[in-house]
Coordinates of C-alpha atoms in Angstrom, one line a residue:
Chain A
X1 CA 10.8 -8.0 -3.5
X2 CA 10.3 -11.5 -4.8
X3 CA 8.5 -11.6 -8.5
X4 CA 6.9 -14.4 -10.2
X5 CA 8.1 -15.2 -14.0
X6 CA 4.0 -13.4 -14.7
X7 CA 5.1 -10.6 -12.7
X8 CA 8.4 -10.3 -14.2
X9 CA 6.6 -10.2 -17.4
X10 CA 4.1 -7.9 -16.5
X11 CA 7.0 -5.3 -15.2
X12 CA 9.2 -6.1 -18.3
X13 CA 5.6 -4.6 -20.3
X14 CA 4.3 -7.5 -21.8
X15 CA 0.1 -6.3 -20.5
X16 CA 0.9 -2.8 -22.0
X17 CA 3.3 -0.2 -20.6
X18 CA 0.9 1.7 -18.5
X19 CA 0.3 -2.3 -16.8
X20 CA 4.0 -1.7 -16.0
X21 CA 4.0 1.7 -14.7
X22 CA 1.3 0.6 -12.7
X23 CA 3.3 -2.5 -11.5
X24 CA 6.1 0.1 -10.8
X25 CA 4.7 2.2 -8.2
X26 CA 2.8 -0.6 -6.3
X27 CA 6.5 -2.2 -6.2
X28 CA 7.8 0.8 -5.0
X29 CA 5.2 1.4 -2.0
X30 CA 5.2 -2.2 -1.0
X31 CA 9.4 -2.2 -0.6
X32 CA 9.3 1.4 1.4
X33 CA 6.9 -1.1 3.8
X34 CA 9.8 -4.0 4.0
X35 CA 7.0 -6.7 1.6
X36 CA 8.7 -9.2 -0.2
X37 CA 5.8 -10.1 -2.5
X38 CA 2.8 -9.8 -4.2
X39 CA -0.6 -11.2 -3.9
X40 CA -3.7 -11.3 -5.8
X41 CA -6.7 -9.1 -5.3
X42 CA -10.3 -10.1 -5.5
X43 CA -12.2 -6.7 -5.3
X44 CA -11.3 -2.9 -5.6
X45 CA -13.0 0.6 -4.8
X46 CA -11.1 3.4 -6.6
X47 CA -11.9 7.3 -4.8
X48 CA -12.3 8.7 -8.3
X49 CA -12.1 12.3 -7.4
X50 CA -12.7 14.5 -10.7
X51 CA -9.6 16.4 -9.9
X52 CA -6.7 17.1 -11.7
X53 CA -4.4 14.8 -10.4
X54 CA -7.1 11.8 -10.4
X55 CA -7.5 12.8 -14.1
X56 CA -3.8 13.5 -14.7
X57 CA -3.2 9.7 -13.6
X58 CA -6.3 8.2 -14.9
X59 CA -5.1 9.5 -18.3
X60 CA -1.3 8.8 -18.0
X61 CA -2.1 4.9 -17.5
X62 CA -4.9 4.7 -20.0
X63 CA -2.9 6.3 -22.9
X64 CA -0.6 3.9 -22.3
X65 CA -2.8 0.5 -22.8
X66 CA -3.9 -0.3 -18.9
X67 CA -7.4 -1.9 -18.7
X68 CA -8.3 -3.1 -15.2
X69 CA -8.2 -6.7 -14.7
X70 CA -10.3 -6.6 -11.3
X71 CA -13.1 -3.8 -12.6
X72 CA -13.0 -1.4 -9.5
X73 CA -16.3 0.6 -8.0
X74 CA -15.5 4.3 -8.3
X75 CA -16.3 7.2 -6.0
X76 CA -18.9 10.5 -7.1
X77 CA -17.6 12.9 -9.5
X78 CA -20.7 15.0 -10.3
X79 CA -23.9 14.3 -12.2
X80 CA -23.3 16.4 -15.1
X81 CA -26.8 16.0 -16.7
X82 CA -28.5 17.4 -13.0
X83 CA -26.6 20.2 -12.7
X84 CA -26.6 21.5 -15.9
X85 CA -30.6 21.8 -15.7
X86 CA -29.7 23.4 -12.1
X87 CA -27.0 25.5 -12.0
X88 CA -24.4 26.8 -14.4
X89 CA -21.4 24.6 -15.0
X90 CA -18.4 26.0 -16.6
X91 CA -17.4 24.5 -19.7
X92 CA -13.8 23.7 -18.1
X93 CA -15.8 22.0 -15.5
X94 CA -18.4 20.1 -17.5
X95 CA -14.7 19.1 -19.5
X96 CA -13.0 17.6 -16.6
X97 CA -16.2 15.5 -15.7
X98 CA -16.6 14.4 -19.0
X99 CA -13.1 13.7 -19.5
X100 CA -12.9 11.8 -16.3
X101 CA -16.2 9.6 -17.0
X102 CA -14.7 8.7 -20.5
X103 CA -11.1 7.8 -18.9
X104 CA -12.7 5.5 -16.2
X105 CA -15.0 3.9 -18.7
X106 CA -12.5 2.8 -21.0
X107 CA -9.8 1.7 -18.3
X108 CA -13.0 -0.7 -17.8
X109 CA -14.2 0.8 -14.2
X110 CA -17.3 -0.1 -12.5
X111 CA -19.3 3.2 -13.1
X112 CA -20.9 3.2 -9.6
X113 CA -19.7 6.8 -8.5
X114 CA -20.8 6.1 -4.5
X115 CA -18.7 6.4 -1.7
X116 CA -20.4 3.5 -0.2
X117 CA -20.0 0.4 -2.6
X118 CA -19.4 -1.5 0.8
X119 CA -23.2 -1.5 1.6
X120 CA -24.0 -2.6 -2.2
X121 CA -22.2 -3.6 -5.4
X122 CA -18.9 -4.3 -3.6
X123 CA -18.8 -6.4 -0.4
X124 CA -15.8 -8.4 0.4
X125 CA -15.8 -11.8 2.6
X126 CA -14.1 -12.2 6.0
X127 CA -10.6 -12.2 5.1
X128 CA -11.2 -12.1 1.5
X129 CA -7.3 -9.3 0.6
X130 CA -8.8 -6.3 -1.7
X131 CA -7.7 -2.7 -2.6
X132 CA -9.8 -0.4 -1.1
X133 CA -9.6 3.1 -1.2
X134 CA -11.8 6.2 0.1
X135 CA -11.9 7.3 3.6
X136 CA -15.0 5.2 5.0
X137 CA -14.7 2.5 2.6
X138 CA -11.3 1.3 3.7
X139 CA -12.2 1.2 7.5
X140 CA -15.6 -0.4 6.6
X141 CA -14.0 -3.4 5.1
X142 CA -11.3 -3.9 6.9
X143 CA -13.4 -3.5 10.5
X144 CA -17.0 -4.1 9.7
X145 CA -16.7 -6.9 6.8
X146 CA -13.4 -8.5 8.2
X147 CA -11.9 -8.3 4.9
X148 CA -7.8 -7.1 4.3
X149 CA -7.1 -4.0 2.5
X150 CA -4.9 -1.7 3.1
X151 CA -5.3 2.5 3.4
X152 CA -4.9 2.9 -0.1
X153 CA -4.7 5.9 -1.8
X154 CA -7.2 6.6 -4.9
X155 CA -4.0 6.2 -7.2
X156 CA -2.8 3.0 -5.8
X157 CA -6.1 0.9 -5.9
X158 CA -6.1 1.6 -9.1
X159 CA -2.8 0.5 -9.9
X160 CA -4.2 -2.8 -7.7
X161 CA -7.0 -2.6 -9.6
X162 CA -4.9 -2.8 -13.3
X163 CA -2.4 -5.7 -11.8
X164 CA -4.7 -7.6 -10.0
X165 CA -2.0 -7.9 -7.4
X166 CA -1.6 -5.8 -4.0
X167 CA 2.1 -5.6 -1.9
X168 CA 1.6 -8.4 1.4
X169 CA 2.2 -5.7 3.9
X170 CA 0.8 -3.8 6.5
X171 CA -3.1 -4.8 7.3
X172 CA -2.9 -7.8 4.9
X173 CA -0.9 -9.6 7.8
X174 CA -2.1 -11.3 11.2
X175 CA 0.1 -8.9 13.4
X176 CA -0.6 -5.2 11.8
X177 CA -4.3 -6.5 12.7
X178 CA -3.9 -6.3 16.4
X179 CA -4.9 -3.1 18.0
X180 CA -2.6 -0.7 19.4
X181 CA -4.4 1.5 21.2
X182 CA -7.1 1.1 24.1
X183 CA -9.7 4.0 23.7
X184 CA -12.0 3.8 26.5
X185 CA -15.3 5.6 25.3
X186 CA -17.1 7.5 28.5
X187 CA -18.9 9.7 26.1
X188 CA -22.8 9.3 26.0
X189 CA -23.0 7.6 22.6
X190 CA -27.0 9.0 21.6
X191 CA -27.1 8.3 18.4
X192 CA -25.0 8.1 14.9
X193 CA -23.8 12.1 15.5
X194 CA -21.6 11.2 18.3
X195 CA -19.7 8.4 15.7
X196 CA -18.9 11.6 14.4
X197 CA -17.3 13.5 16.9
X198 CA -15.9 10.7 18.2
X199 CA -14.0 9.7 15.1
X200 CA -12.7 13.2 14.6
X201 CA -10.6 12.6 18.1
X202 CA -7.5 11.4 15.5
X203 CA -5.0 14.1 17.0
X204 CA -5.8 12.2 20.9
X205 CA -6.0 8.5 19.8
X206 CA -3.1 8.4 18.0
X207 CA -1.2 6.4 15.2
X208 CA -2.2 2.8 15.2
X209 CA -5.2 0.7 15.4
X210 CA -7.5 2.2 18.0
X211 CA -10.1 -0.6 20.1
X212 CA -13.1 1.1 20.9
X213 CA -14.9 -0.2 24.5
X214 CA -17.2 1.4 26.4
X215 CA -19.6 1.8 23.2
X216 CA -23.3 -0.1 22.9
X217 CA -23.7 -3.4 21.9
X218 CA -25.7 -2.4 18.3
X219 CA -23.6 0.1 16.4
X220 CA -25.6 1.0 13.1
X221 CA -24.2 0.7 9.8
X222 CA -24.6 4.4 9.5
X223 CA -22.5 4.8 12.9
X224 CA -19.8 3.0 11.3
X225 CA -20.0 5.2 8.5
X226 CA -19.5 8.1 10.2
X227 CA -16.9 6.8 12.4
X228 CA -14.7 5.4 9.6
X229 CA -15.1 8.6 7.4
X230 CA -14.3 11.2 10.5
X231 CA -11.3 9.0 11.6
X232 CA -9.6 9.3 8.1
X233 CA -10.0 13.2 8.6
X234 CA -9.0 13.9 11.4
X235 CA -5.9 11.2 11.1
X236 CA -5.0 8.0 9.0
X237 CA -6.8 4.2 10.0
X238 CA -7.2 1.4 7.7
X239 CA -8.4 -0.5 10.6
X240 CA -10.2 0.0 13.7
X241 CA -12.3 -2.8 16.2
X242 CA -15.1 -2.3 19.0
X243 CA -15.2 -5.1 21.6
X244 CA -18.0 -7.1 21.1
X245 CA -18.9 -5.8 17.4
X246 CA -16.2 -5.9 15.3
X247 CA -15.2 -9.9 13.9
X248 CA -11.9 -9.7 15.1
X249 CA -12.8 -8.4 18.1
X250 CA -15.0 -10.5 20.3
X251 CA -13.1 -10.3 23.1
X252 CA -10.7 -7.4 24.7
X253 CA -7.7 -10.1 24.3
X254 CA -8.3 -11.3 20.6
X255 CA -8.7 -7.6 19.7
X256 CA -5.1 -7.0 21.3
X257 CA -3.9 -10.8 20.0
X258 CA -3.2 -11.2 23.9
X259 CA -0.8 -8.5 24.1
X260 CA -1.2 -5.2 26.1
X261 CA -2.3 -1.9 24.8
X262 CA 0.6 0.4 23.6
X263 CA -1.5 3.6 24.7
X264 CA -4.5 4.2 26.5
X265 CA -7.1 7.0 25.9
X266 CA -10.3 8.4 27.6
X267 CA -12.6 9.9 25.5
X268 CA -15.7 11.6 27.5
X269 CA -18.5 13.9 26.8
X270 CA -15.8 17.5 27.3
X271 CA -13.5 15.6 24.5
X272 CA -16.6 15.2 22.0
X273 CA -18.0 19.0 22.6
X274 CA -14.6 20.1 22.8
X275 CA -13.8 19.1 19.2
X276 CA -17.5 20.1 18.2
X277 CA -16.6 23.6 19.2
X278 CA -13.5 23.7 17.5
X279 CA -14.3 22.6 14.0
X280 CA -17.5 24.4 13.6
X281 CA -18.4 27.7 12.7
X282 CA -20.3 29.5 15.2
X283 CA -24.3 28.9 15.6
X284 CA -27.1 30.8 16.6
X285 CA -27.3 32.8 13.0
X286 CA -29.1 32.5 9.6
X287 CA -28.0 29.4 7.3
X288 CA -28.3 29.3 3.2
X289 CA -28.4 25.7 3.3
X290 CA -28.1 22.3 4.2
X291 CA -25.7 19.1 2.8
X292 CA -26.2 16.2 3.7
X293 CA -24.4 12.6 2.5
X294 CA -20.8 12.6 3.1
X295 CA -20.4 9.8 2.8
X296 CA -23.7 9.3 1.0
X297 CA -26.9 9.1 3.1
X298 CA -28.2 5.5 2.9
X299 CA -32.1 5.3 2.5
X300 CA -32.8 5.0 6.7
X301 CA -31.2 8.5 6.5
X302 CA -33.4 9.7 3.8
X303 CA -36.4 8.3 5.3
X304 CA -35.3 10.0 8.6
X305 CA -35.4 13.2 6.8
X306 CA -38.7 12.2 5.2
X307 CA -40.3 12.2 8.4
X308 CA -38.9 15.5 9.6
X309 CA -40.2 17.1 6.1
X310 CA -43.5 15.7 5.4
X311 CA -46.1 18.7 4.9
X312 CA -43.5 21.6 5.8
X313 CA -42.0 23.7 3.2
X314 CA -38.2 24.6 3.7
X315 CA -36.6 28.0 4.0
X316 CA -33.3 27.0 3.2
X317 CA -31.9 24.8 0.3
X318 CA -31.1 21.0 1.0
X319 CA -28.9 19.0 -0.7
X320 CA -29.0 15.0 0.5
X321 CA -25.8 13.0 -1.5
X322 CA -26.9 9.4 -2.3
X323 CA -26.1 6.9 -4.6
X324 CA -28.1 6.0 -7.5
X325 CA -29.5 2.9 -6.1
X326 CA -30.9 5.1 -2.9
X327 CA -32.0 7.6 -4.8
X328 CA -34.1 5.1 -6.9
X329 CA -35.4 3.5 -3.9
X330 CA -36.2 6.4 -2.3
X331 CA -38.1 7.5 -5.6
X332 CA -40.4 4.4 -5.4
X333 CA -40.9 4.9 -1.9
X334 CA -42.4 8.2 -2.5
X335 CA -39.6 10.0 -0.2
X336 CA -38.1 11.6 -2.9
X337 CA -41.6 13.1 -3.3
X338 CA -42.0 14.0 0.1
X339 CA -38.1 15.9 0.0
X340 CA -38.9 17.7 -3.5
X341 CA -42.6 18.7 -2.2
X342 CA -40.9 20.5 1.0
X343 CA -38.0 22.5 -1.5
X344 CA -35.2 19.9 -0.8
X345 CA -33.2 17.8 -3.5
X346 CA -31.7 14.2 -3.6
X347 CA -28.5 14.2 -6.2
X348 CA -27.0 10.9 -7.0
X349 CA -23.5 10.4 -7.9
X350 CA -22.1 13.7 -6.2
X351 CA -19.9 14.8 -3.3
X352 CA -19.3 17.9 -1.6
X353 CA -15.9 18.7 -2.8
X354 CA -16.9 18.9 -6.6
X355 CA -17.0 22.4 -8.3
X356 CA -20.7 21.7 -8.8
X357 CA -21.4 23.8 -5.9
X358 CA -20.1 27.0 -7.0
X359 CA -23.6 29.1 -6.3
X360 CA -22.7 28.0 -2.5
X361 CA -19.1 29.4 -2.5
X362 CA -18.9 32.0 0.5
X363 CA -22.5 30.8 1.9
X364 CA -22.7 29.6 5.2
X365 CA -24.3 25.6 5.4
X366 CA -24.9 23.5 8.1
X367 CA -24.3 19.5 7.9
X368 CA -23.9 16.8 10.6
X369 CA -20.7 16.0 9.2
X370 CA -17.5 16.7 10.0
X371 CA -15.8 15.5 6.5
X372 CA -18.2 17.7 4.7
X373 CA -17.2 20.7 6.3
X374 CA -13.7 20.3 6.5
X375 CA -12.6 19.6 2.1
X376 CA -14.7 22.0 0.8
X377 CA -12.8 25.0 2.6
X378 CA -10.7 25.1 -0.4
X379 CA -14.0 25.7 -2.4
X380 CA -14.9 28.2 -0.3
X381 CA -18.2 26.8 1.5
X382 CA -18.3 27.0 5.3
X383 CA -20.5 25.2 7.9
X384 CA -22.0 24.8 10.9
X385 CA -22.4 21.4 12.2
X386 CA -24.9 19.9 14.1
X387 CA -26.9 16.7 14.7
X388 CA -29.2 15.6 11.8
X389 CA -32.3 16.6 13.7
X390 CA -30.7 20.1 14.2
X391 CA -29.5 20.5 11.1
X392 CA -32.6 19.4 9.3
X393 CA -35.1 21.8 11.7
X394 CA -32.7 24.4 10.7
X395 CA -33.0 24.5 6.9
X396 CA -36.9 24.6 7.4
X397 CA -36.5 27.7 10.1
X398 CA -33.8 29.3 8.0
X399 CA -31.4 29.6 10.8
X400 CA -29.4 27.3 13.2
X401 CA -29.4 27.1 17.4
Chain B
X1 CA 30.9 23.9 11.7
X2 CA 31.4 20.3 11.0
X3 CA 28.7 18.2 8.8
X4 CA 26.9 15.6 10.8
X5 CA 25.7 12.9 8.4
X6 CA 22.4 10.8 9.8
X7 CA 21.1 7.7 7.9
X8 CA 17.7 7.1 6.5
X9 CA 15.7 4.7 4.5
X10 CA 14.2 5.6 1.2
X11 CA 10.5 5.3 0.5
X12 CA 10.3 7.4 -2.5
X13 CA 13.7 7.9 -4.8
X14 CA 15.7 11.1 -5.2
X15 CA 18.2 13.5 -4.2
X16 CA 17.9 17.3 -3.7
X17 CA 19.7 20.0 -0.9
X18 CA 17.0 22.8 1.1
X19 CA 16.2 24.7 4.0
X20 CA 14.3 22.3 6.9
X21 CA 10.2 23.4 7.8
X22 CA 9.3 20.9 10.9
X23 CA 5.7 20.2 11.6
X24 CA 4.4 18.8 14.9
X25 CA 1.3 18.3 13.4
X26 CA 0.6 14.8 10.2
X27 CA 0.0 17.2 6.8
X28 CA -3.1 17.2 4.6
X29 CA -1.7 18.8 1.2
X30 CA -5.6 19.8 0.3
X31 CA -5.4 22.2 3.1
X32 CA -2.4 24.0 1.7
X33 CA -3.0 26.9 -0.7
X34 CA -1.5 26.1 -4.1
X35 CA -0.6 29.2 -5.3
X36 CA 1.5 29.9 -1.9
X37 CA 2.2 27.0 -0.6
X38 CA 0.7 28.6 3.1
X39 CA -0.9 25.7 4.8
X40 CA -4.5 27.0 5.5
X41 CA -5.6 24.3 8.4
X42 CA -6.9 25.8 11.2
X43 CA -5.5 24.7 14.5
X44 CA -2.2 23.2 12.5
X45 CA 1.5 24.3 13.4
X46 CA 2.1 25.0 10.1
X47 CA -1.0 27.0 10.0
X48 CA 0.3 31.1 7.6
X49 CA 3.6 29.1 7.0
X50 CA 4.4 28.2 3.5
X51 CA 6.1 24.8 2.6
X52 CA 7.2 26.1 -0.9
X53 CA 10.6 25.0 -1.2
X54 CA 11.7 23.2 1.6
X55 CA 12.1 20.1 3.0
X56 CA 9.3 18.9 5.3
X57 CA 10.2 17.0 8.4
X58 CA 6.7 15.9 9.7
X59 CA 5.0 12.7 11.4
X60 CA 2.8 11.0 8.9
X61 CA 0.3 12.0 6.6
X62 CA -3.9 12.0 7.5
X63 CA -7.1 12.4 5.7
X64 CA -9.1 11.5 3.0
X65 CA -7.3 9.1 -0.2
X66 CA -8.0 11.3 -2.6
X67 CA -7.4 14.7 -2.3
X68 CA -3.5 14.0 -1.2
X69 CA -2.7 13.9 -4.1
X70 CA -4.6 16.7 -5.7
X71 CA -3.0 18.8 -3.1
X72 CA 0.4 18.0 -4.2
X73 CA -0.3 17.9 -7.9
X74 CA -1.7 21.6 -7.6
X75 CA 1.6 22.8 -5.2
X76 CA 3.5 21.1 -8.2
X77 CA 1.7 22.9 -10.9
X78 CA 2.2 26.6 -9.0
X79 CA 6.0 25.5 -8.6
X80 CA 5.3 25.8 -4.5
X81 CA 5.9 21.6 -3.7
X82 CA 8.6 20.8 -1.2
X83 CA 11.6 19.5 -2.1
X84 CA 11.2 16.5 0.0
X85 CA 9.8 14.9 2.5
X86 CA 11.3 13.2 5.9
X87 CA 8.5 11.4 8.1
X88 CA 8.0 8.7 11.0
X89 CA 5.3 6.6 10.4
X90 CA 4.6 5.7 6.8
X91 CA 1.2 5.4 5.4
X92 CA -0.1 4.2 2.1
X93 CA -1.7 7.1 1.3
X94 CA 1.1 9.7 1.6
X95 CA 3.6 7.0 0.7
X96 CA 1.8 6.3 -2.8
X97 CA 1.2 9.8 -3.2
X98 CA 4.9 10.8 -3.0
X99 CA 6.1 8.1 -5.2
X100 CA 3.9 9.1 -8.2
X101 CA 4.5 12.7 -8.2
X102 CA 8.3 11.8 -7.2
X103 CA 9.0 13.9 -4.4
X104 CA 11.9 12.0 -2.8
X105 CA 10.9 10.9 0.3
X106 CA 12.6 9.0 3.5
X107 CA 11.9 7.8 6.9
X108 CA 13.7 5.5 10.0
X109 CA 16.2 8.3 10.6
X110 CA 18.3 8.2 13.8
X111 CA 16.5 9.5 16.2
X112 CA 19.6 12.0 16.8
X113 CA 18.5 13.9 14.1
X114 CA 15.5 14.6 15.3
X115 CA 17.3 16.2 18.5
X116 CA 19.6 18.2 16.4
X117 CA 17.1 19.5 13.6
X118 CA 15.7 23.0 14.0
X119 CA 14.2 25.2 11.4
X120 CA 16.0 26.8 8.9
X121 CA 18.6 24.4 8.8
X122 CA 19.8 23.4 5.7
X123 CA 20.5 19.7 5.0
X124 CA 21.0 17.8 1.5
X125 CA 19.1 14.8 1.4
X126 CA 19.7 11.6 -0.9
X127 CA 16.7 8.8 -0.4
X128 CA 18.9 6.6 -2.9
X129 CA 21.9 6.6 -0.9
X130 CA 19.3 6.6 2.6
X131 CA 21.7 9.8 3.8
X132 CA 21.0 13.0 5.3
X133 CA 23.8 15.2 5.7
X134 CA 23.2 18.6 8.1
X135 CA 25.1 21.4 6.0
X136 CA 24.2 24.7 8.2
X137 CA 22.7 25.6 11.2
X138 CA 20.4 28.8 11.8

């Protein structure tokens, strides 16, 4: 790879040796991927996790001088201060989150800790080249805003996010834009839920970028959302376009720069219930709870919700993930009220996969999505998963269809 | 038997000599249990087999850019990683992942490997030097 004489410099350790490290690996990635240089960044989102490795690296870089040049957004750890009043935290646990907060503050992060930053706080231009990680937030970018970022990990955007610089490979050129593969969607699309399912067909669509048709001509934020998140579960897409809504996509033959499809693939209503059936635990029993807000519920979804709760009391608990700026909103527009009055709870700055849920481990949930249920299998929590509507009537019946 | 030496191209540096584990299926290290190294995924070919120890011939990685490399950092810390990694289609996620908790790594390999490869083998495997070199067959 070609360096600059600043690059050189920054390599050679003149920003601080963990600057270099940093340097280091991106190098490293971008010549496994054939780039031959580097380019600036503008904007970065860093999955913070609150895991051992996350903290492992966090620390490794910071102890040895890094400070962000490009302050990145950050993904939910958990909020400390809630749960304490709510549950019991282990003191190892309450450590790592504490440790964690501390090492992203002082390598100069953007203490946002959503999943979301690319509906507020962090949204790129068309075309603007950026470092995005987290599973919806790189597909959101890249497909919704038009913006160039590759999959990166958590680790790497924050390396991108020390350098200011990114390896020119992969989705940051014109080519790895194109679509690869034409999925033709016969499936009823009713509403958000079926994003879902839809982007949980990884295993049939493939490697490459898929090019959705066949969908409806308004696809909500929320669908996107869900689509993004489930398709960087079930597989691996920085990228993805939908004829007619996507930028790059207005037409079938800019979406495939002219070129024909590598692949094709049907998806119909049997693929969607299919995959439904197969990640799900079995219905028609008692539930100990709901969780919604991976990734975190904007405030349509809470005032959904609202409207399902209002004057009923829940037999089950609920849990709806936001971030801090819903949650506030949601507060002043007396939904949070509304939730609390019925038994449920909004939690900012949280995820699913967090040791914060330890009182559910072995407890049966439900959730409408798929990305919630699948992680937090190594915490032990299990779920059934339904539409909102479903899962929502559930938790106030105690039990799921 | 004669050894049949295939080339490669390193992605993440290294050299190290182990018994072969192919997947059919991309691998999500989250979903592997640390402390054995079985991979825990329902539905995956690798589902009740461990990966502790060998070298992992597999298509790509998938899932969400965190936990990759949690999983691999935990296999690490229980001594259960695999000694390497050969895949087909690169992805930033894995790719980064490997790099920092250098596992070597490699991809491009002729695709006569692929034909010749079963499980059990044992192959030695230098990213460095981009060769693979098929030592004993099951």
């Amino acid at each position: 790879m070609k360096l600059t004489k600043q690059q050189e410099e920054m390599l050679g350790g003149k920003y601080s040796e963990g600057t270099a490290t940093a340097l280091k690996i991106q190098i490293a990635v971008g010549e496994s991927f054939g780039a031959e240089r580097l380019v600036p960044i503008t904007r970065a989102h860093v999955a913070l996790s609150n895991q051992d490795a996350d903290l492992w690296f966090a620390e490794k870089l910071l102890k040895a001088g890094a400070k962000c040049k490009i302050p990145p957004t950050v993904n939910p750890g958990f909020c400390l201060s809630y749960f304490q009043k709510v549950t019991t935290i282990s003191e190892e646990d309450a450590s790592l989150m504490q440790r964690t907060h501390e090492a992203y503050k002082a390598l100069g992060a953007v203490l946002t800790y959503s999943c979301t930053p690319y509906l507020g706080g962090n949204i790129p231009r068309f075309g603007e080249i950026v470092a995005f990680s987290e599973s919806s937030a790189t597909p959101y970018v890249n497909s919704v805003w038009g913006a160039r970022s590759n999959r990166e990990s958590a680790q790497s955007a924050l390396c991108a996010a020390i350098t200011g610089l990114v390896p020119e490979y992969g989705l940051l050129t014109d080519e790895n834009r194109q679509g690869d593969i034409l999925v033709e969607v016969q499936a009823e699309m009713k509403s958000d839920f079926e994003y879902q399912l839809l982007g949980y067909m990884g295993k049939k669509i493939g490697n490459g970028v898929p090019v959705f048709t066949g969908l409806p001509k308004y696809v909500t934020p929320e669908a996107h959302m869900n689509l993004g998140a489930q398709l960087n579960t079930s597989g691996a897409y920085g990228l993805y376009h939908i004829v007619g809504v996507t930028p790059e996509a207005q037409t079938l033959e800019a979406a495939f720069g002219g070129k024909e499809p590598k692949r094709r693939v049907t998806i119909t209503d049997e693929d969607l219930q299919g995959i439904l059936q197969e990640i799900s635990e079995e219905g028609a029993r008692k539930i100990d709870f709901a969780m919604f807000g991976c990734p975190h519920f904007t405030i349509s979804q809470v005032q959904e919700i609202a409207k399902i709760l209002a004057g009923k009391k829940l037999k089950s608990e609920m849990w709806i993930l936001t971030s801090s700026y819903t949650k506030e909103l949601a507060e002043r527009m007396g939904l949070l009220e509304v939730i609390n009055n019925a038994g449920g709870h909004i939690v900012e700055d949280t995820c699913p996969d967090q040791p914060c849920w330890h009182h559910l481990k072995g407890k049966l949930g439900v959730t409408e999505s798929p990305k919630c249920a699948y992680y937090p299998k190594r915490r032990g929590l299990s779920f059934v998963i339904r539409d909102l509507r479903t899962c929502v009537e559930a938790a106030l019946k105690g039990e799921v269809e | 038997m004669s050894e049949k030496t295939f080339k490669c191209h390193k992605i993440s540096e290294g050299a190290t000599e182990g018994e072969v584990l192919i997947s059919q299926d991309d691998i999500m290290f989250y979903l592997i249990d640390p402390k054995t190294g079985i991979v825990i995924e329902k539905g995956h070919s690798l589902e009740g087999k461990s990966v502790a120890g060998k070298i992992l011939v597999f298509p790509s990685g998938k899932g969400s850019s965190v936990v990759q490399a949690d999983g691999m950092y935990q296999l690490a810390k229980n001594n259960n990683s695999p000694k390497a990694m050969i895949i087909k289609y690169p992805e930033t996620v894995l790719v980064a992942t490997a790099i920092i908790m250098e596992t070597p790594m490699v991809d491009r390999v002729d695709e006569e490997f692929y034909e010749t490869v079963k499980d059990g083998d044992v192959i030695s495997l230098d990213a460095d030097a981009g060769k693979i070199v098929l030592k004993k067959r099951v």
